[in-house]
Short mmCIF file of C-alpha atoms and ligand atoms in Angstrom, two decimals:
data_model
loop_
_atom_site.label_atom_id
_atom_site.label_comp_id
_atom_site.label_asym_id
_atom_site.label_seq_id
_atom_site.Cartn_x
_atom_site.Cartn_y
_atom_site.Cartn_z
CA MET A 1499 37.51 -24.93 4.22
CA SER A 1500 35.87 -22.57 6.78
CA VAL A 1501 37.84 -19.77 5.54
CA HIS A 1502 36.43 -20.09 2.07
CA LEU A 1503 32.87 -20.68 3.38
CA ALA A 1504 33.23 -17.52 5.32
CA ALA A 1505 34.46 -15.64 2.35
CA ALA A 1506 31.41 -16.73 0.28
CA PRO A 1507 28.35 -14.47 0.94
CA ALA A 1508 25.53 -16.47 2.12
CA ALA A 1509 22.62 -17.11 -0.20
CA PRO A 1510 19.54 -15.18 0.72
CA LEU A 1511 17.52 -16.97 3.40
CA THR A 1512 14.53 -17.16 1.20
CA THR A 1513 13.58 -16.86 -2.49
CA ASP A 1514 9.88 -16.11 -1.54
CA SER A 1515 7.93 -13.40 -3.03
CA PRO A 1516 6.90 -11.00 -0.21
CA ASP A 1517 3.61 -12.54 0.64
CA ARG A 1518 3.71 -16.23 -0.50
CA LYS A 1519 6.40 -18.88 0.34
CA ASN A 1520 7.66 -20.82 -2.53
CA LEU A 1521 7.31 -24.72 -1.88
CA VAL A 1522 9.51 -25.50 -4.89
CA GLY A 1523 13.05 -26.39 -3.50
CA MET A 1524 12.00 -27.22 0.03
CA THR A 1525 13.31 -30.40 1.55
CA ARG A 1526 10.74 -33.05 3.02
CA ALA A 1527 11.43 -31.75 6.37
CA GLU A 1528 10.70 -28.21 5.48
CA ILE A 1529 7.48 -29.10 3.70
CA ALA A 1530 6.49 -31.19 6.65
CA ALA A 1531 7.13 -28.18 8.89
CA GLU A 1532 5.10 -25.89 6.90
CA MET A 1533 2.23 -28.20 6.84
CA ALA A 1534 2.35 -28.62 10.58
CA ALA A 1535 2.50 -24.80 11.07
CA PHE A 1536 -0.50 -24.62 8.49
CA GLY A 1537 -2.41 -26.93 10.64
CA ALA A 1538 -2.53 -29.74 8.03
CA GLU A 1539 -2.25 -33.52 8.73
CA PRO A 1540 1.27 -34.93 8.26
CA PHE A 1541 0.19 -36.95 5.02
CA ARG A 1542 -0.53 -33.71 3.20
CA ALA A 1543 3.25 -33.09 3.16
CA ARG A 1544 3.59 -36.27 1.27
CA GLN A 1545 0.87 -35.48 -1.17
CA LEU A 1546 2.54 -32.05 -1.81
CA TRP A 1547 5.90 -33.59 -2.16
CA HIS A 1548 4.52 -35.88 -4.90
CA TRP A 1549 2.81 -32.91 -6.80
CA VAL A 1550 5.80 -30.64 -6.61
CA TYR A 1551 8.55 -33.23 -7.32
CA HIS A 1552 7.05 -36.03 -9.15
CA ARG A 1553 4.46 -34.29 -11.20
CA GLY A 1554 6.09 -30.88 -11.37
CA VAL A 1555 2.87 -28.92 -11.18
CA THR A 1556 2.88 -25.14 -10.99
CA ASP A 1557 -0.73 -24.63 -9.96
CA PHE A 1558 -2.50 -25.86 -6.74
CA ALA A 1559 -5.66 -26.12 -8.65
CA VAL A 1560 -4.62 -29.32 -10.28
CA MET A 1561 -4.01 -31.08 -7.06
CA THR A 1562 -7.09 -33.20 -7.42
CA ASN A 1563 -6.64 -35.24 -4.21
CA LEU A 1564 -6.80 -32.22 -2.09
CA SER A 1565 -10.23 -30.51 -1.40
CA LYS A 1566 -10.98 -27.31 -3.29
CA PRO A 1567 -11.02 -25.22 -0.15
CA PHE A 1568 -7.70 -26.71 1.11
CA ARG A 1569 -6.24 -25.97 -2.47
CA GLU A 1570 -7.42 -22.40 -2.13
CA ARG A 1571 -5.93 -21.95 1.36
CA LEU A 1572 -2.66 -23.32 0.06
CA ALA A 1573 -2.60 -20.99 -2.97
CA ALA A 1574 -3.23 -17.99 -0.67
CA ARG A 1575 -0.21 -18.81 1.43
CA TYR A 1576 2.20 -20.66 -0.91
CA GLU A 1577 3.35 -20.62 -4.42
CA LEU A 1578 5.09 -23.16 -6.81
CA ARG A 1579 7.44 -20.84 -8.80
CA ARG A 1580 10.50 -21.45 -10.85
CA PRO A 1581 13.18 -18.91 -11.26
CA GLU A 1582 12.87 -16.69 -14.45
CA THR A 1583 14.68 -18.04 -17.53
CA SER A 1584 16.13 -14.96 -18.99
CA ARG A 1585 17.60 -16.78 -22.02
CA ALA A 1586 17.37 -20.08 -23.54
CA GLN A 1587 19.73 -21.25 -26.39
CA THR A 1588 20.03 -24.48 -28.31
CA SER A 1589 23.31 -25.40 -29.94
CA ARG A 1590 23.60 -27.03 -33.39
CA ASP A 1591 24.40 -30.24 -31.73
CA GLY A 1592 21.32 -30.19 -29.53
CA THR A 1593 23.00 -29.05 -26.38
CA ARG A 1594 20.60 -26.59 -24.50
CA LYS A 1595 21.64 -23.80 -22.25
CA TRP A 1596 19.40 -21.79 -19.81
CA LEU A 1597 20.38 -18.63 -18.11
CA LEU A 1598 18.29 -18.41 -14.93
CA ARG A 1599 17.58 -15.28 -13.04
CA PHE A 1600 16.84 -15.42 -9.29
CA ASP A 1601 14.98 -13.07 -7.25
CA ASP A 1602 17.87 -10.92 -6.39
CA ARG A 1603 18.68 -10.68 -10.21
CA GLN A 1604 21.70 -12.82 -9.90
CA GLU A 1605 22.12 -15.28 -12.79
CA VAL A 1606 23.57 -18.72 -13.52
CA GLU A 1607 23.71 -21.12 -16.35
CA THR A 1608 22.52 -24.61 -16.58
CA VAL A 1609 23.22 -26.88 -19.64
CA HIS A 1610 21.58 -30.12 -21.01
CA ILE A 1611 23.69 -32.47 -23.00
CA PRO A 1612 21.71 -35.01 -24.99
CA GLU A 1613 23.40 -38.25 -25.99
CA SER A 1614 22.21 -41.29 -27.84
CA ASP A 1615 21.80 -43.41 -24.55
CA ARG A 1616 21.35 -40.67 -21.95
CA GLY A 1617 21.02 -36.88 -21.23
CA THR A 1618 23.14 -35.08 -18.64
CA LEU A 1619 22.30 -32.02 -16.92
CA CYS A 1620 25.27 -29.79 -15.95
CA VAL A 1621 24.22 -27.85 -12.80
CA SER A 1622 25.71 -24.75 -11.14
CA SER A 1623 26.42 -24.46 -7.32
CA GLN A 1624 27.40 -20.89 -7.01
CA VAL A 1625 27.18 -17.59 -8.85
CA GLY A 1626 30.82 -17.28 -10.13
CA CYS A 1627 33.55 -18.94 -8.21
CA THR A 1628 36.03 -17.99 -5.51
CA LEU A 1629 38.70 -19.98 -7.09
CA ASN A 1630 40.47 -18.79 -10.10
CA CYS A 1631 41.77 -21.66 -12.27
CA THR A 1632 43.59 -19.98 -15.08
CA PHE A 1633 41.91 -21.99 -17.93
CA CYS A 1634 38.43 -21.53 -16.74
CA HIS A 1635 35.92 -18.69 -17.78
CA THR A 1636 33.81 -18.96 -14.58
CA GLY A 1637 37.15 -18.38 -12.59
CA THR A 1638 37.36 -14.85 -14.16
CA GLN A 1639 34.02 -14.01 -12.48
CA LEU A 1640 34.28 -13.14 -8.96
CA LEU A 1641 32.10 -15.11 -6.51
CA VAL A 1642 28.89 -13.33 -5.98
CA ARG A 1643 27.17 -15.77 -3.74
CA ASN A 1644 26.49 -19.35 -3.04
CA LEU A 1645 23.19 -20.80 -4.54
CA GLY A 1646 20.67 -21.93 -1.96
CA ALA A 1647 19.36 -25.53 -2.15
CA ALA A 1648 16.17 -24.39 -3.79
CA GLU A 1649 18.12 -22.64 -6.47
CA ILE A 1650 20.03 -25.66 -7.18
CA VAL A 1651 17.07 -28.03 -7.36
CA ALA A 1652 15.24 -25.36 -9.51
CA GLN A 1653 17.74 -25.93 -12.18
CA VAL A 1654 16.61 -29.44 -12.50
CA MET A 1655 12.95 -28.47 -12.41
CA ILE A 1656 13.51 -25.99 -15.28
CA ALA A 1657 15.24 -28.58 -17.41
CA ARG A 1658 12.30 -31.10 -16.84
CA ASP A 1659 9.94 -28.32 -17.70
CA ALA A 1660 11.70 -27.61 -21.00
CA LEU A 1661 12.17 -31.27 -21.84
CA GLY A 1662 8.46 -32.04 -21.15
CA GLU A 1663 9.45 -34.88 -18.57
CA TRP A 1664 6.69 -34.55 -16.04
CA PRO A 1665 5.62 -36.60 -14.29
CA SER A 1666 9.10 -37.92 -13.66
CA PRO A 1667 9.37 -40.73 -16.22
CA GLN A 1668 11.06 -44.09 -15.41
CA ASP A 1669 12.08 -44.94 -18.93
CA ASP A 1670 13.41 -43.14 -21.95
CA ARG A 1671 14.25 -40.00 -20.01
CA GLN A 1672 16.12 -37.19 -21.72
CA LEU A 1673 17.41 -36.19 -18.27
CA THR A 1674 19.04 -39.21 -16.75
CA ASN A 1675 22.28 -37.93 -15.25
CA ILE A 1676 23.38 -34.88 -13.35
CA VAL A 1677 26.91 -33.51 -13.10
CA LEU A 1678 27.71 -30.66 -10.66
CA MET A 1679 30.03 -29.23 -13.13
CA GLY A 1680 28.65 -25.89 -13.87
CA MET A 1681 29.48 -22.61 -12.28
CA GLY A 1682 31.28 -22.71 -8.82
CA GLU A 1683 32.90 -25.18 -6.59
CA PRO A 1684 30.24 -27.40 -5.02
CA LEU A 1685 32.29 -28.45 -2.11
CA TYR A 1686 32.64 -24.74 -1.09
CA ASN A 1687 28.72 -24.72 -0.81
CA TYR A 1688 28.47 -28.04 0.66
CA ASP A 1689 25.35 -27.78 2.90
CA ASN A 1690 23.16 -26.36 0.10
CA VAL A 1691 24.45 -28.84 -2.48
CA ALA A 1692 23.77 -31.59 0.00
CA ALA A 1693 20.28 -30.46 0.63
CA ALA A 1694 19.63 -30.19 -3.05
CA VAL A 1695 21.08 -33.53 -4.01
CA LYS A 1696 19.02 -35.27 -1.42
CA ILE A 1697 15.83 -33.71 -2.93
CA VAL A 1698 16.90 -34.76 -6.52
CA MET A 1699 17.77 -38.35 -5.44
CA ASP A 1700 14.50 -38.93 -3.56
CA PRO A 1701 12.74 -41.88 -5.40
CA GLU A 1702 9.32 -40.39 -4.98
CA GLY A 1703 10.17 -37.23 -6.53
CA LEU A 1704 12.70 -36.25 -9.20
CA ALA A 1705 14.23 -39.83 -8.72
CA ILE A 1706 17.67 -39.37 -10.11
CA SER A 1707 19.78 -41.90 -8.17
CA ARG A 1708 23.21 -41.23 -6.65
CA ARG A 1709 24.78 -43.49 -9.25
CA LYS A 1710 23.63 -41.06 -11.90
CA ILE A 1711 24.96 -37.87 -10.05
CA THR A 1712 28.58 -36.81 -10.28
CA LEU A 1713 30.18 -34.09 -8.25
CA SER A 1714 33.25 -32.39 -9.62
CA THR A 1715 35.63 -30.74 -7.33
CA SER A 1716 38.94 -28.82 -8.01
CA GLY A 1717 40.14 -30.48 -4.87
CA VAL A 1718 38.60 -29.21 -1.66
CA VAL A 1719 40.08 -32.16 0.27
CA PRO A 1720 38.63 -31.69 3.76
CA MET A 1721 34.97 -32.06 2.30
CA ILE A 1722 35.67 -35.12 -0.01
CA GLU A 1723 35.19 -37.82 2.64
CA ARG A 1724 31.89 -36.35 3.81
CA CYS A 1725 30.52 -35.94 0.31
CA GLY A 1726 31.11 -39.68 -0.19
CA ALA A 1727 29.86 -40.81 3.27
CA GLU A 1728 26.65 -38.58 3.21
CA LEU A 1729 25.82 -38.32 -0.47
CA GLY A 1730 27.34 -41.21 -2.06
CA VAL A 1731 27.62 -39.62 -5.35
CA ASN A 1732 30.15 -40.21 -7.99
CA LEU A 1733 33.28 -38.15 -7.58
CA ALA A 1734 35.30 -36.35 -10.34
CA ILE A 1735 38.51 -34.54 -9.57
CA SER A 1736 39.78 -31.77 -11.67
CA LEU A 1737 43.36 -32.79 -11.70
CA HIS A 1738 44.76 -31.18 -15.00
CA ALA A 1739 48.54 -31.52 -13.90
CA VAL A 1740 50.90 -34.12 -12.59
CA THR A 1741 53.33 -31.84 -10.69
CA ASP A 1742 52.50 -29.53 -7.79
CA ASP A 1743 54.30 -26.67 -9.50
CA LEU A 1744 52.22 -26.83 -12.55
CA ARG A 1745 48.93 -27.69 -10.77
CA THR A 1746 49.35 -24.71 -8.45
CA GLU A 1747 49.72 -22.56 -11.43
CA LEU A 1748 46.63 -23.98 -13.11
CA VAL A 1749 44.46 -24.61 -10.15
CA PRO A 1750 45.77 -22.26 -7.42
CA LEU A 1751 43.91 -24.27 -4.69
CA ASN A 1752 46.64 -26.95 -5.04
CA ARG A 1753 48.75 -24.75 -3.02
CA LYS A 1754 46.57 -25.53 -0.02
CA HIS A 1755 45.79 -29.07 -0.85
CA PRO A 1756 48.61 -30.54 -2.95
CA ILE A 1757 48.39 -33.55 -5.36
CA ALA A 1758 49.48 -36.27 -2.82
CA GLU A 1759 46.86 -35.11 -0.17
CA LEU A 1760 44.23 -35.06 -2.86
CA LEU A 1761 44.95 -38.48 -4.06
CA ASP A 1762 44.95 -39.83 -0.53
CA ALA A 1763 41.43 -38.59 -0.20
CA CYS A 1764 40.59 -40.41 -3.43
CA ARG A 1765 42.00 -43.61 -2.33
CA THR A 1766 39.65 -43.66 0.70
CA TYR A 1767 36.70 -42.23 -0.99
CA PRO A 1768 33.69 -43.99 0.42
CA GLY A 1769 31.77 -46.12 -2.03
CA SER A 1770 34.49 -46.02 -4.83
CA SER A 1771 35.38 -49.46 -6.36
CA ASN A 1772 36.31 -50.96 -9.67
CA ALA A 1773 32.75 -50.70 -10.63
CA ARG A 1774 32.54 -47.14 -9.41
CA ARG A 1775 35.56 -45.46 -10.49
CA ILE A 1776 36.65 -41.91 -9.57
CA THR A 1777 36.80 -39.69 -12.72
CA PHE A 1778 39.97 -37.69 -13.12
CA GLU A 1779 39.39 -34.78 -15.48
CA TYR A 1780 42.38 -33.43 -17.33
CA VAL A 1781 41.94 -30.38 -19.57
CA MET A 1782 44.30 -30.53 -22.56
CA LEU A 1783 46.34 -27.41 -22.94
CA LYS A 1784 48.80 -27.06 -25.78
CA GLY A 1785 52.45 -27.26 -24.71
CA VAL A 1786 51.40 -26.87 -20.98
CA ASN A 1787 50.38 -30.35 -19.69
CA ASP A 1788 50.02 -32.59 -22.68
CA SER A 1789 53.39 -34.44 -23.14
CA PRO A 1790 53.73 -38.21 -23.37
CA ALA A 1791 55.98 -37.95 -20.25
CA GLU A 1792 53.06 -36.25 -18.32
CA ALA A 1793 50.78 -39.08 -19.40
CA ARG A 1794 53.08 -41.61 -17.95
CA GLU A 1795 53.32 -39.76 -14.68
CA LEU A 1796 49.58 -39.51 -14.55
CA VAL A 1797 49.40 -43.33 -14.79
CA ARG A 1798 51.96 -43.59 -12.03
CA LEU A 1799 50.04 -41.15 -9.78
CA LEU A 1800 46.82 -43.09 -10.15
CA LYS A 1801 48.16 -46.35 -9.19
CA GLY A 1802 45.94 -48.15 -6.58
CA ILE A 1803 42.86 -45.73 -7.15
CA PRO A 1804 39.96 -47.06 -8.99
CA ALA A 1805 40.16 -44.44 -11.60
CA LYS A 1806 39.17 -43.41 -15.18
CA VAL A 1807 40.47 -40.39 -16.99
CA ASN A 1808 38.37 -37.92 -18.95
CA LEU A 1809 40.53 -35.92 -21.38
CA ILE A 1810 38.74 -32.60 -22.03
CA PRO A 1811 39.98 -30.57 -25.07
CA PHE A 1812 40.39 -27.01 -23.72
CA ASN A 1813 37.34 -24.93 -24.58
CA PRO A 1814 38.38 -21.42 -25.54
CA TRP A 1815 36.86 -18.30 -24.33
CA PRO A 1816 37.54 -14.60 -25.17
CA GLY A 1817 40.99 -13.55 -23.78
CA ALA A 1818 41.89 -17.18 -22.55
CA PRO A 1819 45.66 -17.59 -22.23
CA TYR A 1820 45.71 -21.08 -23.57
CA GLU A 1821 45.13 -23.08 -26.80
CA CYS A 1822 43.77 -26.47 -27.04
CA SER A 1823 46.24 -29.36 -27.54
CA THR A 1824 46.47 -30.74 -31.13
CA ASP A 1825 44.46 -33.81 -31.96
CA ALA A 1826 47.70 -35.87 -32.30
CA ALA A 1827 48.90 -34.80 -28.79
CA ILE A 1828 45.60 -35.68 -27.25
CA ALA A 1829 45.45 -39.02 -29.08
CA ALA A 1830 48.99 -39.86 -27.95
CA PHE A 1831 48.18 -39.06 -24.30
CA SER A 1832 45.02 -41.04 -24.34
CA ASP A 1833 46.91 -44.08 -25.79
CA ILE A 1834 49.43 -44.16 -22.97
CA VAL A 1835 46.81 -43.86 -20.34
CA PHE A 1836 44.60 -46.38 -21.98
CA ASN A 1837 47.43 -48.86 -22.49
CA ALA A 1838 48.08 -48.72 -18.78
CA GLY A 1839 44.63 -50.10 -18.21
CA TYR A 1840 42.49 -46.90 -17.52
CA SER A 1841 39.62 -45.79 -19.67
CA ALA A 1842 40.71 -42.46 -21.18
CA PRO A 1843 38.11 -41.08 -23.50
CA VAL A 1844 38.44 -37.72 -25.11
CA ARG A 1845 35.37 -35.73 -24.26
CA THR A 1846 33.86 -34.41 -27.48
CA PRO A 1847 33.12 -30.72 -26.84
CA ARG A 1848 29.35 -30.03 -26.82
CA GLY A 1849 27.52 -26.71 -27.22
CA ARG A 1850 30.68 -24.74 -27.95
CA ASP A 1851 28.68 -22.51 -30.45
CA ILE A 1852 26.54 -21.20 -27.51
CA SER A 1853 29.44 -21.23 -25.01
CA ALA A 1854 27.79 -24.06 -23.11
CA ALA A 1855 31.02 -26.29 -23.00
CA CYS A 1856 33.07 -27.05 -19.95
CA GLY A 1857 34.60 -24.05 -18.48
CA GLN A 1858 32.74 -21.61 -20.79
CA LEU A 1859 30.09 -20.74 -18.43
CA LYS A 1860 29.80 -17.33 -16.92
CA SER A 1861 26.99 -14.99 -16.08
CA GLU A 1862 27.08 -11.16 -16.04
CA SER A 1863 26.28 -11.16 -12.34
CA MET A 1864 28.93 -9.15 -10.60
CA ARG A 1865 29.62 -8.84 -6.97
CA ALA A 1866 28.17 -5.49 -5.95
CA ARG A 1867 30.65 -3.22 -4.24
CA ARG A 1868 29.96 -3.26 -0.61
CA THR A 1869 32.20 -0.48 0.78
CA VAL A 1870 33.14 1.75 -2.06
CA PRO A 1871 30.13 3.60 -3.53
CA GLY A 1872 30.13 4.04 -7.39
CA PRO A 1873 29.31 2.17 -10.47
CA VAL A 1874 29.29 -1.58 -10.48
CA PRO A 1875 32.44 -2.70 -12.38
CA ALA A 1876 32.02 -3.79 -15.86
CA PRO A 1877 32.02 -7.49 -16.58
CA LEU A 1878 35.44 -9.02 -17.38
N1 SAH B 426 34.48 -26.24 -9.80
C1 SAH B 426 34.47 -27.58 -10.04
C2 SAH B 426 33.23 -27.92 -11.03
C3 SAH B 426 33.04 -26.91 -12.28
S1 SAH B 426 34.29 -26.91 -13.50
C4 SAH B 426 35.58 -28.10 -10.64
O1 SAH B 426 36.52 -27.26 -10.94
O2 SAH B 426 35.78 -29.22 -10.80
C5 SAH B 426 33.87 -28.43 -14.40
C6 SAH B 426 35.04 -28.94 -15.33
O3 SAH B 426 35.42 -28.17 -16.34
C7 SAH B 426 36.34 -28.94 -14.33
O4 SAH B 426 37.09 -30.16 -14.62
C8 SAH B 426 37.08 -27.84 -15.06
O5 SAH B 426 38.52 -28.06 -14.67
C9 SAH B 426 36.69 -27.94 -16.45
N2 SAH B 426 37.01 -26.63 -17.17
C10 SAH B 426 37.06 -25.49 -16.76
N3 SAH B 426 37.49 -24.63 -17.72
C11 SAH B 426 37.62 -25.29 -18.92
C12 SAH B 426 37.92 -25.16 -20.17
N4 SAH B 426 38.10 -23.81 -20.64
N5 SAH B 426 37.95 -26.09 -21.17
C13 SAH B 426 37.60 -27.42 -20.72
N6 SAH B 426 37.42 -27.68 -19.54
C14 SAH B 426 37.41 -26.74 -18.43
FE1 SF4 B 427 35.87 -22.66 -10.13
FE2 SF4 B 427 35.92 -25.13 -11.14
FE3 SF4 B 427 36.41 -23.05 -12.75
FE4 SF4 B 427 38.24 -23.75 -11.01
S1 SF4 B 427 37.45 -24.92 -12.75
S2 SF4 B 427 37.61 -21.57 -11.43
S3 SF4 B 427 36.94 -24.39 -9.20
S4 SF4 B 427 34.56 -23.49 -11.52
#
C-alpha cells in the first residue's frame, strides 16, 4: 500500500486563494483550530460548521447569529468557496455530470443519478488512477494526484448547490446516497477520503449516514479492514472475474492481492451482516467473463460471505478493447447467481449519452512532465 501512496503525488496542502483561507472542506478540528487562532470562542466553530455544512452558505453576511463586526473580520480572513464548475451536463435520463476544476487547474468529474426513491452521487477520489484496469476509461488516464479532503467534500457541496438542497433537508432529498465510484481508487487516498467521509456523515452538517455511503475498491486488501473499522461505510468490491489469471488481466492489482486474499478480507469486514451485505461488482464483458460456468464459480467463491452481486453492463468508451455481453448472456448469468440465493440485479446504465456511466469518467488533466521539458502529452 505504501508503495502506491508514495507513487501518488500529494494533494496541494491548501486550496486557499493567496490571501484568504477557504473554510469549505475543513474538518471540525480544523475549523476549531482556526477559530482558536483567530481569538474566537469555541462555540463560534460550531456556529460556522452549521452555516457551512448545514446551510451551505457562501457569504458571511448571511450568518445572522454572528455580530456584524465579527462577520466582517471573518470575511477579511476567510472565504466560503466552491471549486469552479467548468462544465455541467444533463443526460436524457436525468443523470447530471459536473466537471470540476480546482485551483491548480486539475479536473475531476462528479455524477448525480436520480432514481424514483433516492438519488446517488458518484464521487471521485483522485485525478486519474494509478491502476489500469483494462475495461476502465479512467484507467487510461495517468494518476495526476490525490484529491484533498476538501476537494472530495466540495463535490457533495456542488451537487447540493445544483440540486437546491440547502439547508440539508431531512426528507425528500434528491441526494440521499453517496458512492465512491468516480475517478480513482479511494483506498489509495485513504486519509483524505476518510476525513471527507467523516465531514459528510456528520449529523449536524451534510448528514449523509454511513449506511448511505458505499466505497468501491478494486481490491486494496491491506486497507479494507481499516475502512470498515474507522468509517463503517458499505463496501463494494470490483471483482469482475472468478479466476486469478483473468482477474489479473482485467484488474492488474490482482497480481498483488489475489482473489482468495481479497475474499478473506471481505469475510472479516467489520459491520457486514446479512442485513448489510458487501456488493460484488461484475462488469459484463462479451465472451470474456460472462459464461454460465463463471456464474457458478462466482456463487462458489462467495459462499459464506454476506454478499450481493451487481452486474454492470460494460459501458463503452472510445478505443475500448471490449464489447458489452449480450442481454441473453447477462440474463442467464444473473439467473444462476439469483437462484443460488444472491440478489443479482443488472444495473441499468445511466447517463451514457454524456459519458457519465461507470467507467466512462475521465478528465483531460494530465500529469505534467516533471523531468523532461517539452510539451505536455496529448490526452489519450
Ligand atoms: N477504483 C474503484 C472505484 C471506481 S470504479 C474501483 O475500481 O472499484 C467504479 C466501478 O465502475 C468499478 O466497479 C469499476 O470496475 C466499474 N467500471 C469501470 N469501467 C467500467 C466500464 N467501462 N463499464 C462498466 N463498469 C466499469
Ligand atoms: Fe482505477 Fe477503478 Fe478504473 Fe480500475 S476500475 S482503473 S481501480 S478507477
